[in-house]
Coordinates of N, CA and C in Angstrom, one line a residue:
X1 N 188.3 185.1 -84.0 CA 186.9 185.1 -84.0 C 186.4 186.4 -84.4
X2 N 185.4 186.4 -85.3 CA 184.8 187.7 -85.8 C 183.7 188.1 -84.8
X3 N 183.8 189.4 -84.5 CA 182.9 190.0 -83.5 C 181.5 190.2 -84.1
X4 N 180.5 190.2 -83.3 CA 179.1 190.5 -83.8 C 179.0 191.8 -84.5
X5 N 179.7 192.8 -83.9 CA 179.7 194.2 -84.5 C 180.3 194.1 -85.9
X6 N 181.3 193.4 -86.1 CA 182.0 193.3 -87.4 C 181.1 192.6 -88.4
X7 N 180.4 191.5 -87.9 CA 179.5 190.8 -88.8 C 178.3 191.7 -89.2
X8 N 177.8 192.5 -88.3 CA 176.7 193.4 -88.6 C 177.1 194.5 -89.6
X9 N 178.3 195.0 -89.4 CA 178.9 196.0 -90.3 C 179.0 195.4 -91.7
X10 N 179.4 194.2 -91.8 CA 179.6 193.5 -93.1 C 178.2 193.4 -93.8
X11 N 177.2 193.0 -93.0 CA 175.9 192.8 -93.6 C 175.3 194.2 -94.0
X12 N 175.5 195.2 -93.2 CA 175.0 196.6 -93.6 C 175.7 197.1 -94.9
X13 N 177.0 196.8 -95.0 CA 177.8 197.2 -96.2 C 177.2 196.5 -97.4
X14 N 177.0 195.2 -97.3 CA 176.5 194.4 -98.4 C 175.1 194.9 -98.8
X15 N 174.2 195.2 -97.8 CA 172.9 195.7 -98.1 C 172.9 197.0 -98.9
X16 N 173.8 197.9 -98.4 CA 174.0 199.2 -99.0 C 174.5 199.1 -100.5
X17 N 175.5 198.2 -100.6 CA 176.0 198.0 -102.0 C 174.9 197.4 -102.9
X18 N 174.1 196.5 -102.5 CA 173.1 195.9 -103.3 C 172.0 197.0 -103.6
X19 N 171.7 197.8 -102.7 CA 170.7 198.9 -102.9 C 171.1 199.8 -104.1
X20 N 172.4 200.2 -104.1 CA 172.9 201.1 -105.1 C 173.1 200.3 -106.4
X21 N 173.5 199.1 -106.4 CA 173.6 198.3 -107.6 C 172.3 198.1 -108.2
X22 N 171.2 197.8 -107.4 CA 169.9 197.6 -108.0 C 169.4 198.9 -108.6
X23 N 169.6 200.1 -107.9 CA 169.2 201.4 -108.4 C 169.9 201.6 -109.8
X24 N 171.1 201.4 -109.9 CA 171.9 201.6 -111.1 C 171.3 200.7 -112.2
X25 N 171.1 199.4 -111.9 CA 170.5 198.5 -112.9 C 169.1 199.0 -113.4
X26 N 168.3 199.4 -112.5 CA 167.0 199.9 -112.8 C 167.0 201.1 -113.7
X27 N 167.9 202.0 -113.4 CA 168.1 203.2 -114.3 C 168.5 202.9 -115.7
X28 N 169.5 202.0 -115.7 CA 170.0 201.6 -117.0 C 169.0 200.8 -117.8
X29 N 168.2 199.9 -117.2 CA 167.2 199.2 -117.9 C 166.1 200.2 -118.5
X30 N 165.8 201.2 -117.7 CA 164.8 202.1 -118.1 C 165.3 202.9 -119.4
X31 N 166.6 203.3 -119.3 CA 167.2 204.1 -120.4 C 167.2 203.2 -121.7
X32 N 167.7 201.9 -121.5 CA 167.8 201.0 -122.7 C 166.5 200.7 -123.3
X33 N 165.5 200.5 -122.4 CA 164.1 200.2 -122.9 C 163.6 201.3 -123.7
X34 N 163.7 202.5 -123.2 CA 163.1 203.7 -124.0 C 164.0 204.0 -125.2
X35 N 165.3 203.8 -125.1 CA 166.1 204.0 -126.3 C 165.7 203.1 -127.4
X36 N 165.4 201.9 -127.1 CA 164.9 200.9 -128.1 C 163.5 201.4 -128.7
X37 N 162.7 201.8 -127.8 CA 161.3 202.3 -128.2 C 161.4 203.5 -129.2
X38 N 162.4 204.4 -129.0 CA 162.5 205.6 -129.8 C 163.5 205.4 -130.9
X39 N 164.1 204.2 -131.0 CA 165.1 203.9 -132.0 C 166.4 204.7 -131.9
X40 N 166.8 205.0 -130.7 CA 168.1 205.6 -130.4 C 169.1 204.6 -130.4
X41 N 170.1 204.7 -131.3 CA 171.2 203.8 -131.4 C 172.1 203.9 -130.2
X42 N 172.3 202.9 -129.5 CA 173.3 202.8 -128.3 C 174.2 201.6 -128.5
X43 N 175.3 201.7 -127.9 CA 176.2 200.5 -127.9 C 175.7 199.5 -126.9
X44 N 176.0 198.3 -127.1 CA 175.5 197.2 -126.1 C 175.8 197.6 -124.7
X45 N 174.8 197.5 -123.8 CA 175.1 197.8 -122.4 C 174.9 196.5 -121.6
X46 N 175.9 196.2 -120.8 CA 175.9 195.0 -119.9 C 175.7 195.5 -118.5
X47 N 176.6 196.4 -118.1 CA 176.5 197.0 -116.7 C 177.5 198.1 -116.7
X48 N 177.4 198.8 -115.5 CA 178.3 200.0 -115.4 C 177.6 201.3 -115.2
X49 N 178.4 202.3 -115.1 CA 177.9 203.7 -114.8 C 177.4 204.5 -116.0
X50 N 177.9 204.1 -117.2 CA 177.7 204.9 -118.4 C 177.1 204.1 -119.6
X51 N 176.3 204.8 -120.4 CA 175.8 204.2 -121.6 C 176.4 205.0 -122.8
X52 N 176.9 204.4 -123.8 CA 177.6 205.1 -124.9 C 176.6 205.1 -126.1
X53 N 176.6 206.3 -126.7 CA 175.7 206.6 -127.8 C 176.5 207.1 -129.0
X54 N 176.6 206.3 -130.1 CA 177.4 206.8 -131.2 C 176.7 208.0 -131.9
X55 N 177.4 208.9 -132.4 CA 176.9 210.0 -133.2 C 178.0 210.7 -133.9
X56 N 177.7 211.5 -134.9 CA 178.6 212.1 -135.8 C 179.3 213.4 -135.2
X57 N 178.5 214.1 -134.5 CA 179.0 215.4 -134.0 C 178.7 215.6 -132.5
X58 N 179.5 214.9 -131.7 CA 179.2 214.8 -130.3 C 179.3 216.1 -129.5
X59 N 180.2 217.0 -129.9 CA 180.3 218.3 -129.2 C 179.1 219.1 -129.4
X60 N 178.7 219.2 -130.7 CA 177.5 220.0 -131.0 C 176.2 219.4 -130.4
X61 N 176.1 218.1 -130.4 CA 174.9 217.5 -129.8 C 174.9 217.8 -128.3
X62 N 176.1 217.7 -127.6 CA 176.1 218.0 -126.2 C 175.8 219.4 -125.9
X63 N 176.2 220.3 -126.7 CA 175.9 221.7 -126.5 C 174.4 222.0 -126.6
X64 N 173.7 221.3 -127.6 CA 172.3 221.4 -127.7 C 171.5 220.8 -126.6
X65 N 172.1 219.6 -126.1 CA 171.4 218.9 -125.0 C 171.4 219.7 -123.7
X66 N 172.4 220.6 -123.5 CA 172.4 221.4 -122.3 C 171.2 222.4 -122.3
X67 N 170.7 222.7 -123.4 CA 169.5 223.6 -123.5 C 168.3 222.8 -123.0
X68 N 168.4 221.5 -123.0 CA 167.3 220.7 -122.5 C 167.6 220.2 -121.0
X69 N 168.6 220.7 -120.4 CA 169.1 220.3 -119.1 C 169.6 218.9 -119.0
X70 N 170.2 218.4 -120.1 CA 170.8 217.1 -120.2 C 172.3 217.4 -120.4
X71 N 173.1 216.8 -119.6 CA 174.5 217.0 -119.6 C 175.2 215.7 -119.9
X72 N 175.7 215.5 -121.1 CA 176.4 214.3 -121.5 C 177.8 214.7 -121.8
X73 N 178.7 213.7 -121.9 CA 180.1 213.9 -122.2 C 180.3 213.5 -123.7
X74 N 180.9 214.5 -124.4 CA 181.2 214.2 -125.8 C 182.5 213.4 -125.9
X75 N 182.4 212.3 -126.7 CA 183.6 211.5 -126.9 C 184.0 211.6 -128.4
X76 N 185.1 211.0 -128.8 CA 185.5 211.1 -130.1 C 184.5 210.7 -131.2
X77 N 183.8 209.6 -130.8 CA 182.8 209.1 -131.8 C 181.4 208.9 -131.3
X78 N 181.1 209.7 -130.2 CA 179.8 209.7 -129.7 C 179.6 210.4 -128.4
X79 N 178.6 209.9 -127.6 CA 178.3 210.5 -126.3 C 178.3 209.5 -125.2
X80 N 178.5 210.0 -124.0 CA 178.5 209.2 -122.8 C 177.4 209.7 -121.9
X81 N 176.4 208.9 -121.6 CA 175.3 209.2 -120.7 C 175.6 208.5 -119.3
X82 N 175.5 209.3 -118.3 CA 175.8 208.7 -116.9 C 174.5 208.3 -116.2
X83 N 174.2 207.0 -116.3 CA 173.0 206.6 -115.6 C 173.2 206.7 -114.1
X84 N 174.4 206.8 -113.7 CA 174.7 206.8 -112.2 C 174.4 208.2 -111.6
X85 N 174.2 209.2 -112.5 CA 174.1 210.6 -111.9 C 172.7 211.2 -112.1
X86 N 171.8 210.5 -112.7 CA 170.5 211.1 -112.8 C 169.4 210.1 -112.3
X87 N 168.2 210.6 -112.1 CA 167.1 209.8 -111.6 C 166.6 208.8 -112.6
X88 N 165.9 207.8 -112.2 CA 165.3 206.9 -113.1 C 164.3 207.6 -114.1
X89 N 163.6 208.6 -113.5 CA 162.6 209.3 -114.3 C 163.4 210.0 -115.5
X90 N 164.5 210.6 -115.2 CA 165.3 211.3 -116.2 C 165.9 210.3 -117.2
X91 N 166.2 209.1 -116.7 CA 166.7 208.1 -117.6 C 165.7 207.7 -118.6
X92 N 164.4 207.8 -118.2 CA 163.3 207.4 -119.1 C 163.0 208.5 -120.1
X93 N 163.3 209.8 -119.8 CA 163.0 210.9 -120.7 C 164.2 211.2 -121.6
X94 N 165.4 210.9 -121.2 CA 166.6 211.3 -121.9 C 166.7 210.7 -123.3
X95 N 166.4 209.4 -123.6 CA 166.6 208.9 -124.9 C 165.8 209.6 -126.0
X96 N 164.6 210.0 -125.8 CA 163.8 210.7 -126.8 C 164.4 212.1 -127.0
X97 N 164.8 212.8 -126.0 CA 165.4 214.1 -126.2 C 166.7 214.0 -126.9
X98 N 167.6 213.0 -126.6 CA 168.8 212.8 -127.3 C 168.6 212.5 -128.7
X99 N 167.7 211.6 -129.0 CA 167.3 211.2 -130.4 C 166.9 212.4 -131.2
X100 N 166.0 213.2 -130.6 CA 165.5 214.4 -131.3 C 166.6 215.3 -131.7
X101 N 167.5 215.6 -130.7 CA 168.6 216.5 -130.9 C 169.6 216.0 -132.0
X102 N 169.9 214.7 -132.0 CA 170.8 214.1 -133.0 C 170.1 214.3 -134.4
X103 N 168.8 213.9 -134.4 CA 168.1 214.0 -135.7 C 168.1 215.5 -136.2
X104 N 167.7 216.4 -135.4 CA 167.6 217.8 -135.7 C 169.0 218.4 -136.3
X105 N 170.1 218.0 -135.6 CA 171.4 218.4 -136.1 C 171.9 217.7 -137.3
X106 N 171.3 216.6 -137.7 CA 171.7 215.9 -138.9 C 171.0 216.4 -140.1
X107 N 170.0 217.3 -140.0 CA 169.3 217.8 -141.1 C 170.0 218.9 -141.8

């Protein structure tokens, strides 16, 4: 027989998990929406902690983005943005900044 305390702990755990899942989804939706508005090319996003952004010179772009207080991970063929580690507000600002840096370095 499952104790009342055990059932309450299970409910609390599920509520906490849903809270963070919803927060992550909201951040990602904000990023994807603004990325579309500013024409920032991103790989299809379904779910998860990261959004991938293709670009030609990921290390150089990442170095420039640090000057804007944006810290992405350079990958072999692009960038990785962690929606799990920044506020929703920053997720809404980041696509424009990323797009501008990529374009400036491409000139």
